[in-house]
mmCIF file with all atom_site columns, C-alpha atoms in Angstrom:
data_model
loop_
_atom_site.group_PDB
_atom_site.id
_atom_site.type_symbol
_atom_site.label_atom_id
_atom_site.label_alt_id
_atom_site.label_comp_id
_atom_site.label_asym_id
_atom_site.label_entity_id
_atom_site.label_seq_id
_atom_site.pdbx_PDB_ins_code
_atom_site.Cartn_x
_atom_site.Cartn_y
_atom_site.Cartn_z
_atom_site.occupancy
_atom_site.B_iso_or_equiv
_atom_site.pdbx_formal_charge
_atom_site.auth_seq_id
_atom_site.auth_comp_id
_atom_site.auth_asym_id
_atom_site.auth_atom_id
_atom_site.pdbx_PDB_model_num
ATOM 1   C CA . MET A 1 1   ? 0.459   -8.016  13.843  1.00 0.00 ? 1   MET A CA 1
ATOM 2   C CA . PRO A 1 2   ? 3.204   -9.557  15.796  1.00 0.00 ? 2   PRO A CA 1
ATOM 3   C CA . LEU A 1 3   ? 6.930   -7.650  15.443  1.00 0.00 ? 3   LEU A CA 1
ATOM 4   C CA . MET A 1 4   ? 8.246   -11.262 14.217  1.00 0.00 ? 4   MET A CA 1
ATOM 5   C CA . CYS A 1 5   ? 6.049   -11.143 11.085  1.00 0.00 ? 5   CYS A CA 1
ATOM 6   C CA . ASN A 1 6   ? 6.410   -6.854  10.756  1.00 0.00 ? 6   ASN A CA 1
ATOM 7   C CA . PHE A 1 7   ? 10.356  -8.666  10.666  1.00 0.00 ? 7   PHE A CA 1
ATOM 8   C CA . TYR A 1 8   ? 9.169   -11.281 7.829   1.00 0.00 ? 8   TYR A CA 1
ATOM 9   C CA . MET A 1 9   ? 7.202   -8.751  6.072   1.00 0.00 ? 9   MET A CA 1
ATOM 10  C CA . ALA A 1 10  ? 9.823   -6.620  5.695   1.00 0.00 ? 10  ALA A CA 1
ATOM 11  C CA . LYS A 1 11  ? 12.209  -8.199  4.779   1.00 0.00 ? 11  LYS A CA 1
ATOM 12  C CA . ARG A 1 12  ? 9.652   -9.773  2.589   1.00 0.00 ? 12  ARG A CA 1
ATOM 13  C CA . SER A 1 13  ? 8.943   -6.794  1.000   1.00 0.00 ? 13  SER A CA 1
ATOM 14  C CA . ASN A 1 14  ? 12.414  -5.780  -0.488  1.00 0.00 ? 14  ASN A CA 1
ATOM 15  C CA . THR A 1 15  ? 12.960  -8.822  -1.896  1.00 0.00 ? 15  THR A CA 1
ATOM 16  C CA . MET A 1 16  ? 9.990   -9.108  -3.534  1.00 0.00 ? 16  MET A CA 1
ATOM 17  C CA . ALA A 1 17  ? 7.400   -7.231  -5.795  1.00 0.00 ? 17  ALA A CA 1
ATOM 18  C CA . PRO A 1 18  ? 4.401   -5.996  -3.574  1.00 0.00 ? 18  PRO A CA 1
ATOM 19  C CA . ASP A 1 19  ? 1.204   -6.783  -5.582  1.00 0.00 ? 19  ASP A CA 1
ATOM 20  C CA . LEU A 1 20  ? -0.602  -3.710  -5.038  1.00 0.00 ? 20  LEU A CA 1
ATOM 21  C CA . VAL A 1 21  ? 1.044   -0.293  -3.577  1.00 0.00 ? 21  VAL A CA 1
ATOM 22  C CA . ILE A 1 22  ? -1.140  2.013   -1.725  1.00 0.00 ? 22  ILE A CA 1
ATOM 23  C CA . LEU A 1 23  ? -0.246  5.881   -1.799  1.00 0.00 ? 23  LEU A CA 1
ATOM 24  C CA . GLY A 1 24  ? -2.378  8.250   0.241   1.00 0.00 ? 24  GLY A CA 1
ATOM 25  C CA . ILE A 1 25  ? -2.799  11.267  -0.258  1.00 0.00 ? 25  ILE A CA 1
ATOM 26  C CA . GLY A 1 26  ? -3.115  14.907  1.542   1.00 0.00 ? 26  GLY A CA 1
ATOM 27  C CA . ASN A 1 27  ? -0.527  17.358  3.228   1.00 0.00 ? 27  ASN A CA 1
ATOM 28  C CA . PRO A 1 28  ? 2.268   16.666  5.822   1.00 0.00 ? 28  PRO A CA 1
ATOM 29  C CA . GLY A 1 29  ? 1.978   18.266  9.461   1.00 0.00 ? 29  GLY A CA 1
ATOM 30  C CA . PRO A 1 30  ? -0.118  18.827  12.771  1.00 0.00 ? 30  PRO A CA 1
ATOM 31  C CA . ARG A 1 31  ? -1.940  21.550  10.756  1.00 0.00 ? 31  ARG A CA 1
ATOM 32  C CA . TYR A 1 32  ? -3.703  19.790  8.344   1.00 0.00 ? 32  TYR A CA 1
ATOM 33  C CA . VAL A 1 33  ? -3.837  15.673  10.569  1.00 0.00 ? 33  VAL A CA 1
ATOM 34  C CA . ASN A 1 34  ? -7.830  15.996  10.369  1.00 0.00 ? 34  ASN A CA 1
ATOM 35  C CA . THR A 1 35  ? -8.519  18.113  6.956   1.00 0.00 ? 35  THR A CA 1
ATOM 36  C CA . ARG A 1 36  ? -10.738 17.098  4.636   1.00 0.00 ? 36  ARG A CA 1
ATOM 37  C CA . HIS A 1 37  ? -7.941  17.717  2.368   1.00 0.00 ? 37  HIS A CA 1
ATOM 38  C CA . ASN A 1 38  ? -5.975  14.116  4.039   1.00 0.00 ? 38  ASN A CA 1
ATOM 39  C CA . VAL A 1 39  ? -8.879  11.868  3.474   1.00 0.00 ? 39  VAL A CA 1
ATOM 40  C CA . GLY A 1 40  ? -6.253  10.040  1.326   1.00 0.00 ? 40  GLY A CA 1
ATOM 41  C CA . PHE A 1 41  ? -3.849  9.296   4.654   1.00 0.00 ? 41  PHE A CA 1
ATOM 42  C CA . TRP A 1 42  ? -7.124  8.434   7.345   1.00 0.00 ? 42  TRP A CA 1
ATOM 43  C CA . PHE A 1 43  ? -7.144  5.684   4.824   1.00 0.00 ? 43  PHE A CA 1
ATOM 44  C CA . VAL A 1 44  ? -4.160  4.529   5.282   1.00 0.00 ? 44  VAL A CA 1
ATOM 45  C CA . ASP A 1 45  ? -4.031  5.231   8.660   1.00 0.00 ? 45  ASP A CA 1
ATOM 46  C CA . ARG A 1 46  ? -6.828  3.265   9.443   1.00 0.00 ? 46  ARG A CA 1
ATOM 47  C CA . PHE A 1 47  ? -4.713  0.051   7.509   1.00 0.00 ? 47  PHE A CA 1
ATOM 48  C CA . ALA A 1 48  ? -1.752  -0.120  10.386  1.00 0.00 ? 48  ALA A CA 1
ATOM 49  C CA . HIS A 1 49  ? -3.618  0.880   13.016  1.00 0.00 ? 49  HIS A CA 1
ATOM 50  C CA . PHE A 1 50  ? -5.480  -2.050  12.140  1.00 0.00 ? 50  PHE A CA 1
ATOM 51  C CA . GLU A 1 51  ? -2.395  -4.035  10.875  1.00 0.00 ? 51  GLU A CA 1
ATOM 52  C CA . LYS A 1 52  ? -0.509  -2.434  14.382  1.00 0.00 ? 52  LYS A CA 1
ATOM 53  C CA . ILE A 1 53  ? 2.281   -1.302  11.816  1.00 0.00 ? 53  ILE A CA 1
ATOM 54  C CA . GLU A 1 54  ? 4.245   1.535   11.459  1.00 0.00 ? 54  GLU A CA 1
ATOM 55  C CA . LEU A 1 55  ? 5.030   3.770   8.788   1.00 0.00 ? 55  LEU A CA 1
ATOM 56  C CA . ARG A 1 56  ? 8.692   4.490   7.783   1.00 0.00 ? 56  ARG A CA 1
ATOM 57  C CA . ARG A 1 57  ? 10.148  7.475   6.183   1.00 0.00 ? 57  ARG A CA 1
ATOM 58  C CA . HIS A 1 58  ? 11.417  7.040   2.947   1.00 0.00 ? 58  HIS A CA 1
ATOM 59  C CA . LYS A 1 59  ? 13.560  9.762   1.179   1.00 0.00 ? 59  LYS A CA 1
ATOM 60  C CA . ASN A 1 60  ? 11.500  12.293  2.576   1.00 0.00 ? 60  ASN A CA 1
ATOM 61  C CA . LEU A 1 61  ? 8.972   11.532  -0.766  1.00 0.00 ? 61  LEU A CA 1
ATOM 62  C CA . VAL A 1 62  ? 6.664   8.914   1.304   1.00 0.00 ? 62  VAL A CA 1
ATOM 63  C CA . ARG A 1 63  ? 6.126   6.843   4.679   1.00 0.00 ? 63  ARG A CA 1
ATOM 64  C CA . SER A 1 64  ? 5.542   3.218   4.185   1.00 0.00 ? 64  SER A CA 1
ATOM 65  C CA . ALA A 1 65  ? 5.321   0.109   5.571   1.00 0.00 ? 65  ALA A CA 1
ATOM 66  C CA . PRO A 1 66  ? 3.885   -3.499  4.218   1.00 0.00 ? 66  PRO A CA 1
ATOM 67  C CA . ILE A 1 67  ? 0.901   -5.549  4.678   1.00 0.00 ? 67  ILE A CA 1
ATOM 68  C CA . GLN A 1 68  ? -0.134  -8.612  3.955   1.00 0.00 ? 68  GLN A CA 1
ATOM 69  C CA . ILE A 1 69  ? -4.012  -9.488  2.653   1.00 0.00 ? 69  ILE A CA 1
ATOM 70  C CA . ASP A 1 70  ? -4.894  -12.867 2.081   1.00 0.00 ? 70  ASP A CA 1
ATOM 71  C CA . ASP A 1 71  ? -1.968  -14.186 0.239   1.00 0.00 ? 71  ASP A CA 1
ATOM 72  C CA . HIS A 1 72  ? -1.125  -10.905 -1.329  1.00 0.00 ? 72  HIS A CA 1
ATOM 73  C CA . LEU A 1 73  ? 1.721   -8.048  -0.438  1.00 0.00 ? 73  LEU A CA 1
ATOM 74  C CA . VAL A 1 74  ? 0.629   -4.484  0.049   1.00 0.00 ? 74  VAL A CA 1
ATOM 75  C CA . ILE A 1 75  ? 2.352   -1.643  0.481   1.00 0.00 ? 75  ILE A CA 1
ATOM 76  C CA . LEU A 1 76  ? 0.722   1.009   2.093   1.00 0.00 ? 76  LEU A CA 1
ATOM 77  C CA . ALA A 1 77  ? 2.132   4.577   2.200   1.00 0.00 ? 77  ALA A CA 1
ATOM 78  C CA . LYS A 1 78  ? 1.902   7.857   2.602   1.00 0.00 ? 78  LYS A CA 1
ATOM 79  C CA . SER A 1 79  ? 2.829   10.800  0.520   1.00 0.00 ? 79  SER A CA 1
ATOM 80  C CA . ARG A 1 80  ? 5.018   13.302  2.941   1.00 0.00 ? 80  ARG A CA 1
ATOM 81  C CA . THR A 1 81  ? 4.935   16.056  0.053   1.00 0.00 ? 81  THR A CA 1
ATOM 82  C CA . PHE A 1 82  ? 2.152   18.825  -0.168  1.00 0.00 ? 82  PHE A CA 1
ATOM 83  C CA . VAL A 1 83  ? -1.117  17.865  -1.892  1.00 0.00 ? 83  VAL A CA 1
ATOM 84  C CA . ASN A 1 84  ? -0.067  20.359  -4.225  1.00 0.00 ? 84  ASN A CA 1
ATOM 85  C CA . VAL A 1 85  ? 2.925   17.906  -5.952  1.00 0.00 ? 85  VAL A CA 1
ATOM 86  C CA . SER A 1 86  ? 1.981   14.052  -5.055  1.00 0.00 ? 86  SER A CA 1
ATOM 87  C CA . GLY A 1 87  ? 3.266   13.119  -8.445  1.00 0.00 ? 87  GLY A CA 1
ATOM 88  C CA . ASP A 1 88  ? 7.057   13.289  -6.822  1.00 0.00 ? 88  ASP A CA 1
ATOM 89  C CA . ALA A 1 89  ? 6.253   10.278  -4.096  1.00 0.00 ? 89  ALA A CA 1
ATOM 90  C CA . ALA A 1 90  ? 4.180   8.457   -7.180  1.00 0.00 ? 90  ALA A CA 1
ATOM 91  C CA . GLU A 1 91  ? 7.216   8.371   -9.201  1.00 0.00 ? 91  GLU A CA 1
ATOM 92  C CA . TYR A 1 92  ? 9.087   7.365   -6.620  1.00 0.00 ? 92  TYR A CA 1
ATOM 93  C CA . LEU A 1 93  ? 6.808   4.319   -5.405  1.00 0.00 ? 93  LEU A CA 1
ATOM 94  C CA . LEU A 1 94  ? 6.980   3.110   -9.399  1.00 0.00 ? 94  LEU A CA 1
ATOM 95  C CA . ALA A 1 95  ? 10.632  3.620   -9.127  1.00 0.00 ? 95  ALA A CA 1
ATOM 96  C CA . ARG A 1 96  ? 10.723  1.808   -5.082  1.00 0.00 ? 96  ARG A CA 1
ATOM 97  C CA . TYR A 1 97  ? 9.143   -1.131  -6.646  1.00 0.00 ? 97  TYR A CA 1
ATOM 98  C CA . GLN A 1 98  ? 9.090   -1.797  -9.777  1.00 0.00 ? 98  GLN A CA 1
ATOM 99  C CA . ILE A 1 99  ? 5.504   -2.016  -10.522 1.00 0.00 ? 99  ILE A CA 1
ATOM 100 C CA . LYS A 1 100 ? 3.034   -1.295  -13.326 1.00 0.00 ? 100 LYS A CA 1
ATOM 101 C CA . LEU A 1 101 ? 1.119   2.042   -13.300 1.00 0.00 ? 101 LEU A CA 1
ATOM 102 C CA . SER A 1 102 ? -2.232  -0.178  -13.132 1.00 0.00 ? 102 SER A CA 1
ATOM 103 C CA . GLN A 1 103 ? -0.894  -1.703  -9.764  1.00 0.00 ? 103 GLN A CA 1
ATOM 104 C CA . LEU A 1 104 ? -0.008  2.273   -8.139  1.00 0.00 ? 104 LEU A CA 1
ATOM 105 C CA . LEU A 1 105 ? -3.560  2.924   -6.088  1.00 0.00 ? 105 LEU A CA 1
ATOM 106 C CA . VAL A 1 106 ? -4.720  6.149   -5.161  1.00 0.00 ? 106 VAL A CA 1
ATOM 107 C CA . VAL A 1 107 ? -6.410  7.335   -2.210  1.00 0.00 ? 107 VAL A CA 1
ATOM 108 C CA . TYR A 1 108 ? -8.121  10.787  -1.966  1.00 0.00 ? 108 TYR A CA 1
ATOM 109 C CA . ASP A 1 109 ? -10.770 13.240  -1.011  1.00 0.00 ? 109 ASP A CA 1
ATOM 110 C CA . ASP A 1 110 ? -13.265 14.419  -3.391  1.00 0.00 ? 110 ASP A CA 1
ATOM 111 C CA . ILE A 1 111 ? -15.925 17.414  -3.043  1.00 0.00 ? 111 ILE A CA 1
ATOM 112 C CA . HIS A 1 112 ? -17.667 16.060  -6.635  1.00 0.00 ? 112 HIS A CA 1
ATOM 113 C CA . LEU A 1 113 ? -18.960 13.074  -4.268  1.00 0.00 ? 113 LEU A CA 1
ATOM 114 C CA . PRO A 1 114 ? -21.418 13.471  -1.508  1.00 0.00 ? 114 PRO A CA 1
ATOM 115 C CA . VAL A 1 115 ? -19.637 13.218  2.121   1.00 0.00 ? 115 VAL A CA 1
ATOM 116 C CA . GLY A 1 116 ? -19.365 9.422   2.583   1.00 0.00 ? 116 GLY A CA 1
ATOM 117 C CA . ARG A 1 117 ? -19.417 8.039   -0.509  1.00 0.00 ? 117 ARG A CA 1
ATOM 118 C CA . ILE A 1 118 ? -16.668 6.539   -2.548  1.00 0.00 ? 118 ILE A CA 1
ATOM 119 C CA . ARG A 1 119 ? -15.417 5.710   -6.311  1.00 0.00 ? 119 ARG A CA 1
ATOM 120 C CA . LEU A 1 120 ? -13.018 3.096   -7.497  1.00 0.00 ? 120 LEU A CA 1
ATOM 121 C CA . ARG A 1 121 ? -12.151 4.077   -10.842 1.00 0.00 ? 121 ARG A CA 1
ATOM 122 C CA . THR A 1 122 ? -9.562  2.265   -13.147 1.00 0.00 ? 122 THR A CA 1
ATOM 123 C CA . GLN A 1 123 ? -8.510  5.490   -14.599 1.00 0.00 ? 123 GLN A CA 1
ATOM 124 C CA . GLY A 1 124 ? -9.575  9.253   -15.141 1.00 0.00 ? 124 GLY A CA 1
ATOM 125 C CA . SER A 1 125 ? -8.994  13.025  -15.473 1.00 0.00 ? 125 SER A CA 1
ATOM 126 C CA . ALA A 1 126 ? -7.774  14.630  -12.682 1.00 0.00 ? 126 ALA A CA 1
ATOM 127 C CA . GLY A 1 127 ? -11.575 16.603  -11.969 1.00 0.00 ? 127 GLY A CA 1
ATOM 128 C CA . GLY A 1 128 ? -10.025 19.389  -9.938  1.00 0.00 ? 128 GLY A CA 1
ATOM 129 C CA . HIS A 1 129 ? -7.820  17.402  -7.913  1.00 0.00 ? 129 HIS A CA 1
ATOM 130 C CA . ASN A 1 130 ? -4.489  19.548  -7.891  1.00 0.00 ? 130 ASN A CA 1
ATOM 131 C CA . GLY A 1 131 ? -2.941  16.391  -6.239  1.00 0.00 ? 131 GLY A CA 1
ATOM 132 C CA . ILE A 1 132 ? -4.015  13.985  -9.263  1.00 0.00 ? 132 ILE A CA 1
ATOM 133 C CA . ARG A 1 133 ? -3.264  16.206  -11.856 1.00 0.00 ? 133 ARG A CA 1
ATOM 134 C CA . SER A 1 134 ? 0.508   15.736  -10.124 1.00 0.00 ? 134 SER A CA 1
ATOM 135 C CA . ILE A 1 135 ? 0.126   12.765  -10.519 1.00 0.00 ? 135 ILE A CA 1
ATOM 136 C CA . ILE A 1 136 ? -0.751  12.600  -13.953 1.00 0.00 ? 136 ILE A CA 1
ATOM 137 C CA . GLY A 1 137 ? 1.644   14.919  -14.747 1.00 0.00 ? 137 GLY A CA 1
ATOM 138 C CA . ALA A 1 138 ? 4.255   12.836  -13.086 1.00 0.00 ? 138 ALA A CA 1
ATOM 139 C CA . VAL A 1 139 ? 3.904   9.301   -14.775 1.00 0.00 ? 139 VAL A CA 1
ATOM 140 C CA . HIS A 1 140 ? 2.062   10.884  -18.318 1.00 0.00 ? 140 HIS A CA 1
ATOM 141 C CA . SER A 1 141 ? -0.352  8.790   -17.850 1.00 0.00 ? 141 SER A CA 1
ATOM 142 C CA . GLN A 1 142 ? -4.282  8.403   -16.158 1.00 0.00 ? 142 GLN A CA 1
ATOM 143 C CA . ASP A 1 143 ? -4.500  5.196   -16.121 1.00 0.00 ? 143 ASP A CA 1
ATOM 144 C CA . PHE A 1 144 ? -3.806  3.899   -13.125 1.00 0.00 ? 144 PHE A CA 1
ATOM 145 C CA . PRO A 1 145 ? -6.407  3.071   -10.079 1.00 0.00 ? 145 PRO A CA 1
ATOM 146 C CA . ARG A 1 146 ? -7.742  5.214   -7.190  1.00 0.00 ? 146 ARG A CA 1
ATOM 147 C CA . ILE A 1 147 ? -10.000 5.500   -4.887  1.00 0.00 ? 147 ILE A CA 1
ATOM 148 C CA . ARG A 1 148 ? -12.742 8.750   -3.961  1.00 0.00 ? 148 ARG A CA 1
ATOM 149 C CA . ILE A 1 149 ? -14.134 9.246   -0.683  1.00 0.00 ? 149 ILE A CA 1
ATOM 150 C CA . GLY A 1 150 ? -17.027 11.605  -0.917  1.00 0.00 ? 150 GLY A CA 1
ATOM 151 C CA . VAL A 1 151 ? -16.332 15.138  1.898   1.00 0.00 ? 151 VAL A CA 1
ATOM 152 C CA . GLY A 1 152 ? -18.702 17.246  -0.533  1.00 0.00 ? 152 GLY A CA 1
ATOM 153 C CA . SER A 1 153 ? -18.976 20.141  -1.650  1.00 0.00 ? 153 SER A CA 1
ATOM 154 C CA . PRO A 1 154 ? -18.538 23.285  -0.227  1.00 0.00 ? 154 PRO A CA 1
ATOM 155 C CA . GLY A 1 155 ? -21.619 25.455  -2.068  1.00 0.00 ? 155 GLY A CA 1
ATOM 156 C CA . SER A 1 156 ? -22.239 28.344  -3.680  1.00 0.00 ? 156 SER A CA 1
ATOM 157 C CA . GLY A 1 157 ? -19.682 31.507  -1.962  1.00 0.00 ? 157 GLY A CA 1
ATOM 158 C CA . VAL A 1 158 ? -17.928 28.711  -0.119  1.00 0.00 ? 158 VAL A CA 1
ATOM 159 C CA . ASP A 1 159 ? -13.896 29.328  -0.622  1.00 0.00 ? 159 ASP A CA 1
ATOM 160 C CA . GLN A 1 160 ? -12.817 25.810  -1.789  1.00 0.00 ? 160 GLN A CA 1
ATOM 161 C CA . ILE A 1 161 ? -9.694  25.709  -0.594  1.00 0.00 ? 161 ILE A CA 1
ATOM 162 C CA . GLY A 1 162 ? -10.706 26.753  2.905   1.00 0.00 ? 162 GLY A CA 1
ATOM 163 C CA . TYR A 1 163 ? -13.443 23.942  2.460   1.00 0.00 ? 163 TYR A CA 1
ATOM 164 C CA . VAL A 1 164 ? -10.735 21.217  2.067   1.00 0.00 ? 164 VAL A CA 1
ATOM 165 C CA . LEU A 1 165 ? -8.248  22.722  3.702   1.00 0.00 ? 165 LEU A CA 1
ATOM 166 C CA . GLY A 1 166 ? -11.221 22.675  7.231   1.00 0.00 ? 166 GLY A CA 1
ATOM 167 C CA . VAL A 1 167 ? -12.454 20.658  9.669   1.00 0.00 ? 167 VAL A CA 1
ATOM 168 C CA . PRO A 1 168 ? -15.053 18.453  8.659   1.00 0.00 ? 168 PRO A CA 1
ATOM 169 C CA . GLU A 1 169 ? -18.214 18.752  11.742  1.00 0.00 ? 169 GLU A CA 1
ATOM 170 C CA . ASP A 1 170 ? -18.611 15.332  13.658  1.00 0.00 ? 170 ASP A CA 1
ATOM 171 C CA . ASP A 1 171 ? -21.211 13.863  11.831  1.00 0.00 ? 171 ASP A CA 1
ATOM 172 C CA . GLU A 1 172 ? -19.715 14.312  8.371   1.00 0.00 ? 172 GLU A CA 1
ATOM 173 C CA . LYS A 1 173 ? -16.538 12.386  9.985   1.00 0.00 ? 173 LYS A CA 1
ATOM 174 C CA . GLU A 1 174 ? -18.447 9.430   11.276  1.00 0.00 ? 174 GLU A CA 1
ATOM 175 C CA . HIS A 1 175 ? -19.569 9.405   7.522   1.00 0.00 ? 175 HIS A CA 1
ATOM 176 C CA . ILE A 1 176 ? -16.328 9.851   6.347   1.00 0.00 ? 176 ILE A CA 1
ATOM 177 C CA . GLN A 1 177 ? -15.040 6.721   8.216   1.00 0.00 ? 177 GLN A CA 1
ATOM 178 C CA . ASP A 1 178 ? -17.501 4.505   6.723   1.00 0.00 ? 178 ASP A CA 1
ATOM 179 C CA . ALA A 1 179 ? -16.645 5.619   3.688   1.00 0.00 ? 179 ALA A CA 1
ATOM 180 C CA . ILE A 1 180 ? -13.082 4.880   4.570   1.00 0.00 ? 180 ILE A CA 1
ATOM 181 C CA . SER A 1 181 ? -14.382 0.833   6.152   1.00 0.00 ? 181 SER A CA 1
ATOM 182 C CA . ASN A 1 182 ? -16.062 0.512   2.871   1.00 0.00 ? 182 ASN A CA 1
ATOM 183 C CA . ALA A 1 183 ? -12.783 1.598   1.131   1.00 0.00 ? 183 ALA A CA 1
ATOM 184 C CA . ALA A 1 184 ? -10.617 -0.789  2.300   1.00 0.00 ? 184 ALA A CA 1
ATOM 185 C CA . ASP A 1 185 ? -13.389 -3.639  2.099   1.00 0.00 ? 185 ASP A CA 1
ATOM 186 C CA . SER A 1 186 ? -13.223 -2.909  -1.511  1.00 0.00 ? 186 SER A CA 1
ATOM 187 C CA . VAL A 1 187 ? -9.762  -2.699  -1.564  1.00 0.00 ? 187 VAL A CA 1
ATOM 188 C CA . LYS A 1 188 ? -9.664  -6.836  -0.674  1.00 0.00 ? 188 LYS A CA 1
ATOM 189 C CA . VAL A 1 189 ? -12.437 -7.491  -3.364  1.00 0.00 ? 189 VAL A CA 1
ATOM 190 C CA . MET A 1 190 ? -9.980  -5.992  -5.740  1.00 0.00 ? 190 MET A CA 1
ATOM 191 C CA . LEU A 1 191 ? -7.040  -8.016  -4.992  1.00 0.00 ? 191 LEU A CA 1
ATOM 192 C CA . THR A 1 192 ? -9.007  -11.113 -4.821  1.00 0.00 ? 192 THR A CA 1
ATOM 193 C CA . GLU A 1 193 ? -11.955 -10.683 -7.286  1.00 0.00 ? 193 GLU A CA 1
ATOM 194 C CA . GLY A 1 194 ? -10.522 -7.884  -9.433  1.00 0.00 ? 194 GLY A CA 1
ATOM 195 C CA . ILE A 1 195 ? -11.319 -4.288  -9.878  1.00 0.00 ? 195 ILE A CA 1
ATOM 196 C CA . ASP A 1 196 ? -14.708 -4.579  -11.998 1.00 0.00 ? 196 ASP A CA 1
ATOM 197 C CA . VAL A 1 197 ? -16.048 -7.183  -9.331  1.00 0.00 ? 197 VAL A CA 1
ATOM 198 C CA . ALA A 1 198 ? -15.110 -4.115  -6.325  1.00 0.00 ? 198 ALA A CA 1
ATOM 199 C CA . MET A 1 199 ? -16.566 -1.380  -8.825  1.00 0.00 ? 199 MET A CA 1
ATOM 200 C CA . ASN A 1 200 ? -19.853 -3.478  -9.336  1.00 0.00 ? 200 ASN A CA 1
ATOM 201 C CA . LYS A 1 201 ? -19.874 -3.959  -5.241  1.00 0.00 ? 201 LYS A CA 1
ATOM 202 C CA . PHE A 1 202 ? -19.096 -0.826  -3.717  1.00 0.00 ? 202 PHE A CA 1
ATOM 203 C CA . ASN A 1 203 ? -20.072 1.919   -6.299  1.00 0.00 ? 203 ASN A CA 1
#
């Protein structure tokens, strides 16, 4: 995206409510960059890379930037909090952009899905994910859309925390990147045709 277009989008995002805010959750810092628990960050980074934009820091809670998908203004955001307190980032974004909870799309890793699978949902429980539990607690509701990206199960006898904070093998990473590509396509369908259509196509 050209520099002038970036400037226009930034200006527009300050004056108009976005159609969607995408929050990828993960852990900040170089130690966690390539871990399974940071798949939500990988998703946002993919969009940022293709749009040639840089996310900017806001109050130590998020990094964000506006993009345009077709005619829709979308805010890309990554939490700067640790996963277990992702609710702080979600609460900040809801207040900053004055959006409904249904306009906050959370993207995160899920050990209950096979590697490379995605699931779109309009609402639901935390499913054992501490980041989602934190968001539900902060916004006092389970009624926000999310994209779950499968990183596979640690298996019997394997420490769950160590697994999600571990780096996937090369073949796993390839499947996860394919899932991220599908998830990005699902967002475009969600914006143009609605989340129900997107769920039917991609789940």
